[in-house]
Amino acid sequence: MPVGERIIRIDAFDKVTGQAKYTDDLCPANALVAKVLHSSIANGLVKRIDISKAEKLNGVVKVLTCFDVPNLPFATAGHPWSMDAERRDIADRLLLNKRVRYHGDDIAAVVALDEQTANKALQLTEVEYEEYPPLLTMQQALAEEAGDLHEGFNGNILAHTEYRHGNLKEVIRDPGLILVEGKHHTQSVQHCHMENPVSYAWEEGGRIVVVCATQIPHILRRIIAQALGLPWGKVRVIKPYIGGGFGNRQDALYEPLNAWLSLQVGGRCVRLELSREETFASTRCRHAMDFQIKSWFRPDGRIVARSLKVFSNQGAYASHGHAIVTNSIGAFRNMYQEEMAITEEATTVYTNLPVAGAMRGYGVPQIVFACEAHMDEAAAQLNIDPIELRRLNMMKDGYCDPTSGIQLHGDGLELSIARGKDWIKWDEKRRRYTGQTSNIRRGVGMALFTYKSGLFPKLWEGSNARLVLNQDGSLQIQVGATEIGQGSDTVFCQMAAQTLGFTIDRIHMISTQDTDTTPYDPGAYGSRQSYAVGGAVFQAAMKLKEEILFFAAKILYLPDDTLDIRDNMIVAKEDGRLLLSVEEVAMQALYHKEYCRHITAEVSHRTTSNAFSLGACFAEVEVDLELCKVKVLNIINVHDCGQVLNPALAEAQIHGGMSMSLGYALSEQMCFDKQGRLRNGNLLDYKLPTALDLPDFAVDFCGLPDPNAPYGNKSLGEPPALSPAPAIRNAIYHATGVALPALPLTPKTLFAEFKNAGLIQ
Amino acid sequence: MPVGERIIRIDAFDKVTGQAKYTDDLCPANALVAKVLHSSIANGLVKRIDISKAEKLNGVVKVLTCFDVPNLPFATAGHPWSMDAERRDIADRLLLNKRVRYHGDDIAAVVALDEQTANKALQLTEVEYEEYPPLLTMQQALAEEAGDLHEGFNGNILAHTEYRHGNLKEVIRDPGLILVEGKHHTQSVQHCHMENPVSYAWEEGGRIVVVCATQIPHILRRIIAQALGLPWGKVRVIKPYIGGGFGNRQDALYEPLNAWLSLQVGGRCVRLELSREETFASTRCRHAMDFQIKSWFRPDGRIVARSLKVFSNQGAYASHGHAIVTNSIGAFRNMYQEEMAITEEATTVYTNLPVAGAMRGYGVPQIVFACEAHMDEAAAQLNIDPIELRRLNMMKDGYCDPTSGIQLHGDGLELSIARGKDWIKWDEKRRRYTGQTSNIRRGVGMALFTYKSGLFPKLWEGSNARLVLNQDGSLQIQVGATEIGQGSDTVFCQMAAQTLGFTIDRIHMISTQDTDTTPYDPGAYGSRQSYAVGGAVFQAAMKLKEEILFFAAKILYLPDDTLDIRDNMIVAKEDGRLLLSVEEVAMQALYHKEYCRHITAEVSHRTTSNAFSLGACFAEVEVDLELCKVKVLNIINVHDCGQVLNPALAEAQIHGGMSMSLGYALSEQMCFDKQGRLRNGNLLDYKLPTALDLPDFAVDFCGLPDPNAPYGNKSLGEPPALSPAPAIRNAIYHATGVALPALPLTPKTLFAEFKNAGLIQ
C-alpha cells in the first residue's frame, strides 16, 4: 500500500541535482530589477524624499516613493477571506509608507536595468524624516506617554481578549491549594528559509502576473488585488518550487509592491529579490511574548485553577496579529484540561520593531515553553515527578475542547510519554543526576505538546483537487495546496495511488500552482494540508476511479460494481482476476469515436473534522557551569500523528522541527539596538544552528490512525517544533536546579542566571 | 450579445506591444543550443560521419548522428491516435536518418553552449554518402527503373484509392454528350508563418518537458513519446503564443529530436530553432498535384458523368500523406453533385523532394483550382455563362453527402453568387470585356468552394473545456484547442460570455496549453475549433451557469429555475429584476464556511455534426500581355459561414486567406534544381506577396446560422484560401482567352502560354 511506505520524495532527484526550477531560475534574463529603500529610523514621518539624483542615473527606469502609492490600506496575513468583516485581518499597510513604524520600513523603490544601478540609485535618494522616540518594548508602547503608532488603536493595543471558564475567584478560596507562579519570556526569531523572498511580475492580457515563492498563491492573489485596487481576477499568481517557508510566506511580503512597480513601468517584467539582511529586518518574525502563569494545585497534584496573562509583541504592522496569541491561549487550555476554573488574558501590542507574523507553531512554541517550564516548576514545588504531574492533568482519550468541539481520540500522550521515558531512561537518570556538585552536570527533561490538524471549525477549511488521467494510464494531481519542502506533493501522490489502486510511478504531481487554473486552496499553513487536502485528494480519486470503472465496464460488458483496480489493472472484485489495464481503459475512453472522453475528476471539498496531534520531547543535556554552555546529549521526539504517511518524510519533518526548536532554545534571537535597528540580521551573527551544532535526533511514532481522516493521518508540519525547547530547558533545570525563565538559553543568559543562583561567581 | 460583436481580439494589445510571450521569449537564457546537420544530397545513404573534429571544439557538449538514434519509426502527422491500426498515419521517420531521402534530410545534430559554436561544429562534421539518382518528379518515382524510397511501398506509391459512383461507362455511351477534358497542375508552396519552428526541452521529475510552437500540443505529446519510446504520460508539452501555423505545425517537426537531444545531455535545457532556410527545406509544404478531369455534359449544361485522376507529390516522408488527396477528391464530388456517375482515382507518390504535409485547405485549394478552371473551360466549350453552368450543377439546400451523411442547409452558394456577381458587376463586365484587342486587357472570373467544419464523422472529433470561476465573478477558460493567430481564444470568450450572461471583460482566456493540466483536445486543424470546440465551451458554460444559479438560489432562498444571469447579475427570469451579482455568488460559494465551493466546470464533449461552409470569390484582373503581368483590380470573397462570430476577426481571417491564395495564384512556388536542392528557400527569392503587392480585399457574408452548432457558426479557418486562385485564373481566361493550366501564374508561365496562343511573339 503506497500510504505508509518509505517512498523517496518525488522531487528529490530534481532538487538534489539542481534541475528543480525556483522562482529566480524562471525569471526572464531581461527583467528589470527593483530595490526597496528602507527607513533608517524606527518611528517617525517621511517629510520629503529627493529622488532627483537617482532619477538622473543612467539605467534607472523609475523611482517611486511613499508619496506615489495608492491610498489603499491592505492586510498581509495569509488567511482565507472572511465574509464577516469583523473577522478580517487588519488592513494597516500601504505599499510604501510615509508614516515610518520600524527601522527597515519601506519608503521608496527604484526600478532599474540592473541591480548595481538600482542599489546606487538607492544611495542617491535623500530622505528627510521627522523622528519620534522609538517604542521598542511593549512597556514603552503601552506607557501613557507613548504616541499611537496606528490610528484607531489606542494605546498601541492591537487587540486584547479574555477567556474565562468556571469561577476562578471562588475556586481558589480553598485554603488547601498550592499556588505556583511563573513568569516566562520568549524571544523574537526569524524563519531563515534558504530562499530569500523573490518575485517577478509583468502585465499580460491586461492582467498582472506575479511569479513568487509563496505558501499561499490563491490568498496572495487576493491581497495583491486589494493592495492595487484591482478586481481579484485581474491578478494571477504562479508559485514554483520554493526554498522553505515556515510561515514567513504565509503572508504577502513584497509581491504587492512588485506587482505595482511593474504596472508603473508599463507592465514590463520587474524582479524584486530581498537580500538576507532585508529578509531578517523587513519580512516577518516570531512574536516575542511575555507570560504570567498562575496555577492552583491540590496537594495530590491536581490543578483546580489557572490564570494566564500574555503580552505579544506585534512589531510595526498587524500581519497575523492577535490570531497568534489566540492560538497560544487555546493550546494552553487544551493541554491540561482537568482544571475547573481558568482565566486567560491576551494582549497584542504594536511596537517599533520588525513585524511579527506566522511562524511554524503559530504561537504554540511560545506557550508550550512557558507552560511546560511552569509544569516543571510546579512539579518541583509539589515534589512530584514532572511526568506524573503531567499524567495526572493532561488531556485524555475522549476529551472534547468546549470552544471548538474537537475531540481527542486515543491515548497518544500516554504512549508518547511511555516511549520517550523508556528511551531516555528517565527514572534512572532522574535519580542518578540528583545532587550533582561538579562543574559539568547532566539532567533530563521533557515536555508535552498538543496541536490541531488544520483550521476546522474555527476558520474556513476548504480544499480542492483535480486529477487528469493520461492516455498511458498515468495521471496528474493538481491541488492548490503548496509543496514548501515538507513533502506534501509526495504524500498526495501516495494517497491518490492508494485510493485508485495505482502504483506510485503512475502518479505525476503538478507542483506549480497557477491561480488561473489550479483549483482554489488557501495553501500551506496550520499543518492542514495532508489532513484537509488529503480529503480532497481522496474524494477526487474516488470520483476518477468511478469514471475509470464506468468505461472499463462498458469495454468488458460487465457491471461496474464487480470491478476494482489493483496495480494499474482492472480486476474482478470477486477473485482478483486481471481483466484489462487502466491504460487500455484510458485509451478506449478517449480514442473510441463514440466516447471521446478525457477522464478527469475535480472536487471541491470541505473538511468538517479536526484532530489533536500529540507528542512529547525528552532531552538529556550536559551543562558546563563555568562556560555556561549546554550540550544536548540525547533527544527524542515521540509523535502521535495518526497514520504515518511516509516514515522517511515524517522523520525528516521531525528532524527539521527539532532543529528549529533547538535553535530557538539555545542560540537564536533577533537583537536590536536602542534605535530599534536589528544588529544581527545576517546568517553570521544570527546563530542558526548548523548541522555540526546539532545532536543526532531520535524519532518515534505511536498512536492509532485518526478515525476521521481518509488516510488516518494527523498534523505533523508544525508539531515537531513545539516541545524540544522546553524539554531542554527542563533538563537544564534538572541538571542545575535553576529555573530559567526566558529563551534563548545562551551563555550570556546562563551566566546571569547561574550567578544569580550562586552556582558560579 | 457578445457573439456576433466586433470585439477587439483579446490578445491584440499584447501582440502589438510585444508584451505577448512566444516560445523563444520564454526560453531560459542558459539553455544549450542544438543545430541539425542536413543532408547535402537528395537520395542516398550515409555511410560514415566523422564527428571527431566537431567533438573537440570548445563549447560543444555533444554530437549525435543517425547512427545513435533509437530504431523507433514514428509518424509525424497531427491526427488523434486511432485505436484501429489500419487508420494510423504511416510511421516512416526516425529522429535522424541514415537513409537520406531529400536534400535537407536530418542526419546529425550538435548540442553546444551557443549557436555560433553549434554552427561551427556542423561545418566540422564530415559525411560520406552513397548517392542514388534523385527521383524529383512523380514520373521519375513511378518509373519502373526507380528504386523504392521506403520499404513496403513498392513503386514509391504511398497509397492509391479509387471511388466510383454510378456506372460511368454506361452513362457516357449517350452520343449526345459533350466531353470536356482538362489537365491541371498545382505547385508546391510553403506556409511562411512568421515564427520559425522553435522549441526547447528539459527533463523534470523524470519526465521530458517540451515548450514549442505547435498547433497540436496533446497530439505532439503522443508523437514525442512514440519517437522516444516513452510512456505518453512521461512527456509534457507546453504551447505558448505562436506566430502562425497554417498546418505546418499540425505535424511533429523537430520537437521529438529536441526532446531526445535534451535526454542525451542529462536532461539539460536544450533549444532548437530553425532558420528560415531550414523551415523552407526541412519542415512541410503544400502537395503539388496533377489533375486530369473529364466531364460529360448534356447540351443544356447538366453534368452526367465525371472522372478525376489525381497524382499527389508527397516528397520524402509520409506526414499527412494520402489524407490530403483524399480530401481533394471528396471536395470534388461534393461541389457539383448532380452528376449521375463518377470515378475518382488518387495516387500519392513518394519522391526525393521536401515533405508535403498539411497546409490551409488540406488538398482543397488544389482541387478547387483544377475543378473551377475546368468549369470555366466547359462553360466556354458549351457557350454558357460560367455562373449559370455552376448554378445548374452545384450542391443545393438539402444535399446530403452519401459518404459522410453531412447535409447542406440553406442556399449559401446561390446567395454568395448573387452578392459577388452584383458587387463585381458581372454581367456588364463579362459583356464589356469581350473582344478586347489591346495589349492591356481586363477580365472577370469567379470560383466557388465548399468546405466542411471539422472532422465528424470521418475522424475522431472530441473536445474538452474547463471553466474556472474567480472570486470577483470573472472566469478563466481552459481549452486544449489552440490559438494560432486565427482568433479562436477571442471567440471562445465571446461564446462563454454569451451563454453565461457575462460581459466579455469578465472572461479571461488561458491561451497557453499545457498537456499536464489542459483538457485533451487535438488542436487547431480542419477548421474545426470554433465549430467543434465551441460545443465544449457551450456545454461547460451551461454547467457553470447551473452551479452559479444553484448557489444563487441558496443565497436568495428562491428556486434556481426562476433565476437567470444577465450582464454579470443574477436576475429574476420573470421580470429581469436585479437580485445579486455573480461576484457575490462566487464569494459566498467559496468563502461561506458551510460551502467552501470553488465553482468550476469541465466537460468532455463529442461533436456529432458537421456543416458545409460555402462561398465564392469574384475577381477582376488587368493583364499586360507584353509584360506578362497580372494586376488584380477588384476581388471579393463572399462566405456563408453561418453565424459570423466576430465580424472583425472574420474579415481578418478572410483577408489572410485571400492573401495566401493570391500568392498561390500569382507568385509563390518552391523551385528545385536537378539535384533536388531548393533554390529559393528564403523570403527574398520565394515570392510571398507583401502588403504592397496586394489589392484591397472585399469581404461579404451571407447565409443563415447553422442549425446544429450552438452558436450557429460554420468553418472559416481554411475556406478563405480556397477560391481566389481559380477566380483570378478564370478572370485571366476571360481577359485573354488563354486557359492557363498550371499555378503559379508568373510572367514566365504567362509568356510561354501567351506565345503558344499567338497573343505575343
PDB file of N, CA and C in Angstrom, chain A residues 14 19 81 203-205 221 231-233 267 457-458 460 466 470 472 476 478 508 510 516-517 520 587 590-591 593 596-598 600 602 604 606, chain B residues 14 19 81 203-205 221 231-233 267 457-458 460 466 470 472 476 478 508 510 516-517 520 587 590-591 593 597-598 600 602 604 606:
ATOM      1  N   ASP A  14      15.351  15.959  -8.631  1.00  0.00           N
ATOM      2  CA  ASP A  14      15.478  17.284  -9.243  1.00  0.00           C
ATOM      3  C   ASP A  14      16.071  18.303  -8.271  1.00  0.00           C
ATOM      4  N   GLN A  19      18.182  20.486 -10.874  1.00  0.00           N
ATOM      5  CA  GLN A  19      17.285  20.540 -12.028  1.00  0.00           C
ATOM      6  C   GLN A  19      15.971  21.264 -11.679  1.00  0.00           C
ATOM      7  N   TRP A  81     -10.213  34.772   2.855  1.00  0.00           N
ATOM      8  CA  TRP A  81     -11.052  35.941   3.046  1.00  0.00           C
ATOM      9  C   TRP A  81     -12.253  35.564   3.897  1.00  0.00           C
ATOM     10  N   GLU A 203       2.811  42.517 -16.884  1.00  0.00           N
ATOM     11  CA  GLU A 203       1.424  42.632 -17.307  1.00  0.00           C
ATOM     12  C   GLU A 203       1.206  41.795 -18.550  1.00  0.00           C
ATOM     13  N   GLU A 204       0.094  41.101 -18.603  1.00  0.00           N
ATOM     14  CA  GLU A 204      -0.200  40.242 -19.748  1.00  0.00           C
ATOM     15  C   GLU A 204      -1.711  40.198 -19.910  1.00  0.00           C
ATOM     16  N   GLY A 205      -2.160  40.488 -21.081  1.00  0.00           N
ATOM     17  CA  GLY A 205      -3.595  40.428 -21.326  1.00  0.00           C
ATOM     18  C   GLY A 205      -4.374  41.349 -20.407  1.00  0.00           C
ATOM     19  N   ARG A 221      -3.014  36.218  -4.301  1.00  0.00           N
ATOM     20  CA  ARG A 221      -3.685  36.861  -5.433  1.00  0.00           C
ATOM     21  C   ARG A 221      -4.681  37.901  -4.926  1.00  0.00           C
ATOM     22  N   PRO A 231      -9.783  44.275  -9.588  1.00  0.00           N
ATOM     23  CA  PRO A 231     -10.626  43.087  -9.397  1.00  0.00           C
ATOM     24  C   PRO A 231      -9.710  41.872  -9.199  1.00  0.00           C
ATOM     25  N   TRP A 232     -10.116  40.957  -8.334  1.00  0.00           N
ATOM     26  CA  TRP A 232      -9.206  39.875  -7.967  1.00  0.00           C
ATOM     27  C   TRP A 232      -8.804  39.016  -9.171  1.00  0.00           C
ATOM     28  N   GLY A 233      -9.728  38.890 -10.100  1.00  0.00           N
ATOM     29  CA  GLY A 233      -9.451  38.074 -11.279  1.00  0.00           C
ATOM     30  C   GLY A 233      -8.429  38.688 -12.219  1.00  0.00           C
ATOM     31  N   GLY A 267       4.038  47.760 -17.426  1.00  0.00           N
ATOM     32  CA  GLY A 267       3.799  46.313 -17.466  1.00  0.00           C
ATOM     33  C   GLY A 267       5.041  45.503 -17.778  1.00  0.00           C
ATOM     34  N   PRO A 457     -12.975  23.887  13.424  1.00  0.00           N
ATOM     35  CA  PRO A 457     -14.095  24.645  12.856  1.00  0.00           C
ATOM     36  C   PRO A 457     -13.893  26.164  12.953  1.00  0.00           C
ATOM     37  N   LYS A 458     -12.721  26.570  13.452  1.00  0.00           N
ATOM     38  CA  LYS A 458     -12.548  27.987  13.741  1.00  0.00           C
ATOM     39  C   LYS A 458     -12.540  28.823  12.471  1.00  0.00           C
ATOM     40  N   TRP A 460     -12.313  28.906   7.986  1.00  0.00           N
ATOM     41  CA  TRP A 460     -12.660  28.310   6.722  1.00  0.00           C
ATOM     42  C   TRP A 460     -11.712  27.138   6.450  1.00  0.00           C
ATOM     43  N   ARG A 466      -7.886  18.180  -8.390  1.00  0.00           N
ATOM     44  CA  ARG A 466      -8.274  17.776  -9.734  1.00  0.00           C
ATOM     45  C   ARG A 466      -7.290  16.712 -10.197  1.00  0.00           C
ATOM     46  N   ASN A 470      -3.935  10.459 -17.964  1.00  0.00           N
ATOM     47  CA  ASN A 470      -3.238  10.442 -19.248  1.00  0.00           C
ATOM     48  C   ASN A 470      -3.612   9.184 -20.028  1.00  0.00           C
ATOM     49  N   ASP A 472      -1.691   6.976 -21.114  1.00  0.00           N
ATOM     50  CA  ASP A 472      -0.922   5.787 -20.728  1.00  0.00           C
ATOM     51  C   ASP A 472      -1.335   5.261 -19.365  1.00  0.00           C
ATOM     52  N   GLN A 476      -2.047  13.120 -13.544  1.00  0.00           N
ATOM     53  CA  GLN A 476      -1.539  14.287 -12.830  1.00  0.00           C
ATOM     54  C   GLN A 476      -2.488  14.648 -11.687  1.00  0.00           C
ATOM     55  N   GLN A 478      -3.532  17.870  -9.392  1.00  0.00           N
ATOM     56  CA  GLN A 478      -3.448  19.324  -9.341  1.00  0.00           C
ATOM     57  C   GLN A 478      -4.160  19.784  -8.070  1.00  0.00           C
ATOM     58  N   HIS A 508       1.802  11.614 -11.370  1.00  0.00           N
ATOM     59  CA  HIS A 508       2.618  12.799 -11.561  1.00  0.00           C
ATOM     60  C   HIS A 508       1.979  13.967 -10.813  1.00  0.00           C
ATOM     61  N   ILE A 510       1.494  18.024 -10.239  1.00  0.00           N
ATOM     62  CA  ILE A 510       1.668  19.386 -10.728  1.00  0.00           C
ATOM     63  C   ILE A 510       2.119  20.191  -9.529  1.00  0.00           C
ATOM     64  N   ASP A 516      -4.709  30.797 -12.126  1.00  0.00           N
ATOM     65  CA  ASP A 516      -5.621  30.768 -13.267  1.00  0.00           C
ATOM     66  C   ASP A 516      -6.266  29.401 -13.457  1.00  0.00           C
ATOM     67  N   THR A 517      -5.520  28.358 -13.176  1.00  0.00           N
ATOM     68  CA  THR A 517      -6.023  27.018 -13.485  1.00  0.00           C
ATOM     69  C   THR A 517      -6.059  26.088 -12.283  1.00  0.00           C
ATOM     70  N   TYR A 520      -8.894  26.241  -6.199  1.00  0.00           N
ATOM     71  CA  TYR A 520      -8.644  27.061  -5.011  1.00  0.00           C
ATOM     72  C   TYR A 520      -8.230  26.230  -3.805  1.00  0.00           C
ATOM     73  N   MET A 587      -7.221   4.743 -22.983  1.00  0.00           N
ATOM     74  CA  MET A 587      -7.115   4.835 -24.446  1.00  0.00           C
ATOM     75  C   MET A 587      -8.493   4.686 -25.088  1.00  0.00           C
ATOM     76  N   LEU A 590     -10.848   7.652 -24.443  1.00  0.00           N
ATOM     77  CA  LEU A 590     -10.502   8.864 -25.177  1.00  0.00           C
ATOM     78  C   LEU A 590     -10.635   8.674 -26.689  1.00  0.00           C
ATOM     79  N   TYR A 591     -10.099   7.582 -27.205  1.00  0.00           N
ATOM     80  CA  TYR A 591      -9.965   7.486 -28.655  1.00  0.00           C
ATOM     81  C   TYR A 591     -11.102   6.730 -29.331  1.00  0.00           C
ATOM     82  N   LYS A 593     -14.282   6.485 -31.013  1.00  0.00           N
ATOM     83  CA  LYS A 593     -15.002   7.599 -31.637  1.00  0.00           C
ATOM     84  C   LYS A 593     -16.370   7.848 -30.997  1.00  0.00           C
ATOM     85  N   CYS A 596     -14.901   9.597 -26.940  1.00  0.00           N
ATOM     86  CA  CYS A 596     -14.127  10.868 -26.940  1.00  0.00           C
ATOM     87  C   CYS A 596     -14.013  11.463 -25.544  1.00  0.00           C
ATOM     88  N   ARG A 597     -13.844  10.641 -24.544  1.00  0.00           N
ATOM     89  CA  ARG A 597     -13.876  11.141 -23.176  1.00  0.00           C
ATOM     90  C   ARG A 597     -12.483  11.202 -22.544  1.00  0.00           C
ATOM     91  N   HIS A 598     -12.067  12.408 -22.219  1.00  0.00           N
ATOM     92  CA  HIS A 598     -10.848  12.566 -21.444  1.00  0.00           C
ATOM     93  C   HIS A 598     -11.253  12.464 -19.984  1.00  0.00           C
ATOM     94  N   THR A 600     -11.224  12.956 -16.316  1.00  0.00           N
ATOM     95  CA  THR A 600     -10.660  13.836 -15.288  1.00  0.00           C
ATOM     96  C   THR A 600     -11.646  13.876 -14.128  1.00  0.00           C
ATOM     97  N   GLU A 602     -12.640  16.475 -10.648  1.00  0.00           N
ATOM     98  CA  GLU A 602     -12.333  17.632  -9.807  1.00  0.00           C
ATOM     99  C   GLU A 602     -13.341  17.686  -8.674  1.00  0.00           C
ATOM    100  N   SER A 604     -14.512  19.812  -4.971  1.00  0.00           N
ATOM    101  CA  SER A 604     -14.423  20.925  -4.048  1.00  0.00           C
ATOM    102  C   SER A 604     -14.835  20.345  -2.703  1.00  0.00           C
ATOM    103  N   ARG A 606     -14.895  20.158   1.605  1.00  0.00           N
ATOM    104  CA  ARG A 606     -14.887  20.912   2.863  1.00  0.00           C
ATOM    105  C   ARG A 606     -14.570  19.957   4.000  1.00  0.00           C
TER     106      ARG A 606
ATOM    107  N   ASP B  14      -1.387  42.888 -26.324  1.00  0.00           N
ATOM    108  CA  ASP B  14      -0.105  42.258 -26.005  1.00  0.00           C
ATOM    109  C   ASP B  14       0.693  41.935 -27.246  1.00  0.00           C
ATOM    110  N   GLN B  19       4.365  42.595 -25.790  1.00  0.00           N
ATOM    111  CA  GLN B  19       4.266  42.034 -24.437  1.00  0.00           C
ATOM    112  C   GLN B  19       3.974  40.532 -24.470  1.00  0.00           C
ATOM    113  N   TRP B  81      -4.823   9.862 -32.214  1.00  0.00           N
ATOM    114  CA  TRP B  81      -4.461   8.448 -32.324  1.00  0.00           C
ATOM    115  C   TRP B  81      -5.696   7.636 -32.700  1.00  0.00           C
ATOM    116  N   GLU B 203      14.508  17.986 -18.823  1.00  0.00           N
ATOM    117  CA  GLU B 203      13.950  16.902 -18.016  1.00  0.00           C
ATOM    118  C   GLU B 203      13.576  17.443 -16.646  1.00  0.00           C
ATOM    119  N   GLU B 204      12.425  17.010 -16.160  1.00  0.00           N
ATOM    120  CA  GLU B 204      11.955  17.495 -14.853  1.00  0.00           C
ATOM    121  C   GLU B 204      11.125  16.390 -14.215  1.00  0.00           C
ATOM    122  N   GLY B 205      11.466  16.034 -13.014  1.00  0.00           N
ATOM    123  CA  GLY B 205      10.703  14.992 -12.330  1.00  0.00           C
ATOM    124  C   GLY B 205      10.684  13.690 -13.117  1.00  0.00           C
ATOM    125  N   ARG B 221       2.513  15.550 -27.907  1.00  0.00           N
ATOM    126  CA  ARG B 221       2.967  14.804 -26.739  1.00  0.00           C
ATOM    127  C   ARG B 221       3.043  13.311 -27.066  1.00  0.00           C
ATOM    128  N   PRO B 231       6.544   6.108 -22.122  1.00  0.00           N
ATOM    129  CA  PRO B 231       5.098   6.166 -21.850  1.00  0.00           C
ATOM    130  C   PRO B 231       4.621   7.589 -22.123  1.00  0.00           C
ATOM    131  N   TRP B 232       3.442   7.715 -22.677  1.00  0.00           N
ATOM    132  CA  TRP B 232       2.982   9.036 -23.114  1.00  0.00           C
ATOM    133  C   TRP B 232       2.923  10.044 -21.967  1.00  0.00           C
ATOM    134  N   GLY B 233       2.590   9.562 -20.787  1.00  0.00           N
ATOM    135  CA  GLY B 233       2.478  10.459 -19.630  1.00  0.00           C
ATOM    136  C   GLY B 233       3.828  11.002 -19.170  1.00  0.00           C
ATOM    137  N   GLY B 267      19.396  15.731 -19.510  1.00  0.00           N
ATOM    138  CA  GLY B 267      18.165  16.443 -19.190  1.00  0.00           C
ATOM    139  C   GLY B 267      18.331  17.947 -19.129  1.00  0.00           C
ATOM    140  N   PRO B 457     -17.982  12.982 -39.671  1.00  0.00           N
ATOM    141  CA  PRO B 457     -17.867  11.722 -38.921  1.00  0.00           C
ATOM    142  C   PRO B 457     -16.635  10.923 -39.302  1.00  0.00           C
ATOM    143  N   LYS B 458     -15.828  11.492 -40.175  1.00  0.00           N
ATOM    144  CA  LYS B 458     -14.728  10.702 -40.714  1.00  0.00           C
ATOM    145  C   LYS B 458     -13.687  10.379 -39.658  1.00  0.00           C
ATOM    146  N   TRP B 460     -12.097  11.127 -35.528  1.00  0.00           N
ATOM    147  CA  TRP B 460     -12.370  11.418 -34.129  1.00  0.00           C
ATOM    148  C   TRP B 460     -12.637  12.917 -33.967  1.00  0.00           C
ATOM    149  N   ARG B 466     -12.794  23.599 -19.810  1.00  0.00           N
ATOM    150  CA  ARG B 466     -12.910  23.760 -18.355  1.00  0.00           C
ATOM    151  C   ARG B 466     -13.021  25.244 -18.063  1.00  0.00           C
ATOM    152  N   ASN B 470     -13.588  32.892 -10.842  1.00  0.00           N
ATOM    153  CA  ASN B 470     -12.820  33.632  -9.846  1.00  0.00           C
ATOM    154  C   ASN B 470     -13.744  34.254  -8.814  1.00  0.00           C
ATOM    155  N   ASP B 472     -14.029  37.248  -8.060  1.00  0.00           N
ATOM    156  CA  ASP B 472     -14.625  38.523  -8.480  1.00  0.00           C
ATOM    157  C   ASP B 472     -15.702  38.310  -9.549  1.00  0.00           C
ATOM    158  N   GLN B 476     -11.819  31.997 -15.970  1.00  0.00           N
ATOM    159  CA  GLN B 476     -10.859  31.558 -16.961  1.00  0.00           C
ATOM    160  C   GLN B 476     -11.463  30.440 -17.797  1.00  0.00           C
ATOM    161  N   GLN B 478     -10.293  27.295 -20.134  1.00  0.00           N
ATOM    162  CA  GLN B 478      -9.142  26.445 -20.425  1.00  0.00           C
ATOM    163  C   GLN B 478      -9.572  25.431 -21.472  1.00  0.00           C
ATOM    164  N   HIS B 508     -11.486  35.584 -18.973  1.00  0.00           N
ATOM    165  CA  HIS B 508     -10.050  35.506 -19.210  1.00  0.00           C
ATOM    166  C   HIS B 508      -9.750  34.178 -19.899  1.00  0.00           C
ATOM    167  N   ILE B 510      -7.095  31.198 -20.916  1.00  0.00           N
ATOM    168  CA  ILE B 510      -5.795  30.559 -20.713  1.00  0.00           C
ATOM    169  C   ILE B 510      -5.282  30.227 -22.105  1.00  0.00           C
ATOM    170  N   ASP B 516      -0.178  18.770 -19.176  1.00  0.00           N
ATOM    171  CA  ASP B 516      -0.356  18.247 -17.825  1.00  0.00           C
ATOM    172  C   ASP B 516      -1.709  18.627 -17.245  1.00  0.00           C
ATOM    173  N   THR B 517      -2.180  19.814 -17.571  1.00  0.00           N
ATOM    174  CA  THR B 517      -3.395  20.290 -16.916  1.00  0.00           C
ATOM    175  C   THR B 517      -4.496  20.659 -17.895  1.00  0.00           C
ATOM    176  N   TYR B 520      -7.863  17.482 -22.786  1.00  0.00           N
ATOM    177  CA  TYR B 520      -7.457  16.983 -24.102  1.00  0.00           C
ATOM    178  C   TYR B 520      -8.238  17.662 -25.224  1.00  0.00           C
ATOM    179  N   MET B 587     -18.265  34.676  -4.262  1.00  0.00           N
ATOM    180  CA  MET B 587     -17.701  34.925  -2.939  1.00  0.00           C
ATOM    181  C   MET B 587     -18.372  34.058  -1.880  1.00  0.00           C
ATOM    182  N   LEU B 590     -17.620  30.318  -2.241  1.00  0.00           N
ATOM    183  CA  LEU B 590     -16.270  29.940  -1.838  1.00  0.00           C
ATOM    184  C   LEU B 590     -16.030  30.180  -0.358  1.00  0.00           C
ATOM    185  N   TYR B 591     -16.403  31.352   0.128  1.00  0.00           N
ATOM    186  CA  TYR B 591     -15.970  31.739   1.469  1.00  0.00           C
ATOM    187  C   TYR B 591     -16.977  31.431   2.562  1.00  0.00           C
ATOM    188  N   LYS B 593     -18.458  29.413   5.167  1.00  0.00           N
ATOM    189  CA  LYS B 593     -17.812  28.261   5.806  1.00  0.00           C
ATOM    190  C   LYS B 593     -18.576  26.952   5.605  1.00  0.00           C
ATOM    191  N   ARG B 597     -16.980  26.170  -1.678  1.00  0.00           N
ATOM    192  CA  ARG B 597     -17.021  25.605  -3.020  1.00  0.00           C
ATOM    193  C   ARG B 597     -16.399  26.538  -4.051  1.00  0.00           C
ATOM    194  N   HIS B 598     -15.331  26.075  -4.641  1.00  0.00           N
ATOM    195  CA  HIS B 598     -14.767  26.790  -5.768  1.00  0.00           C
ATOM    196  C   HIS B 598     -15.525  26.311  -6.998  1.00  0.00           C
ATOM    197  N   THR B 600     -16.245  25.478 -10.530  1.00  0.00           N
ATOM    198  CA  THR B 600     -15.568  25.206 -11.800  1.00  0.00           C
ATOM    199  C   THR B 600     -16.450  24.242 -12.589  1.00  0.00           C
ATOM    200  N   GLU B 602     -16.087  21.343 -15.957  1.00  0.00           N
ATOM    201  CA  GLU B 602     -15.279  20.732 -17.013  1.00  0.00           C
ATOM    202  C   GLU B 602     -16.158  19.748 -17.773  1.00  0.00           C
ATOM    203  N   SER B 604     -16.340  16.974 -21.234  1.00  0.00           N
ATOM    204  CA  SER B 604     -15.713  16.215 -22.302  1.00  0.00           C
ATOM    205  C   SER B 604     -16.807  16.060 -23.351  1.00  0.00           C
ATOM    206  N   ARG B 606     -18.298  15.494 -27.391  1.00  0.00           N
ATOM    207  CA  ARG B 606     -18.094  14.853 -28.677  1.00  0.00           C
ATOM    208  C   ARG B 606     -18.997  15.527 -29.684  1.00  0.00           C
TER     209      ARG B 606
END
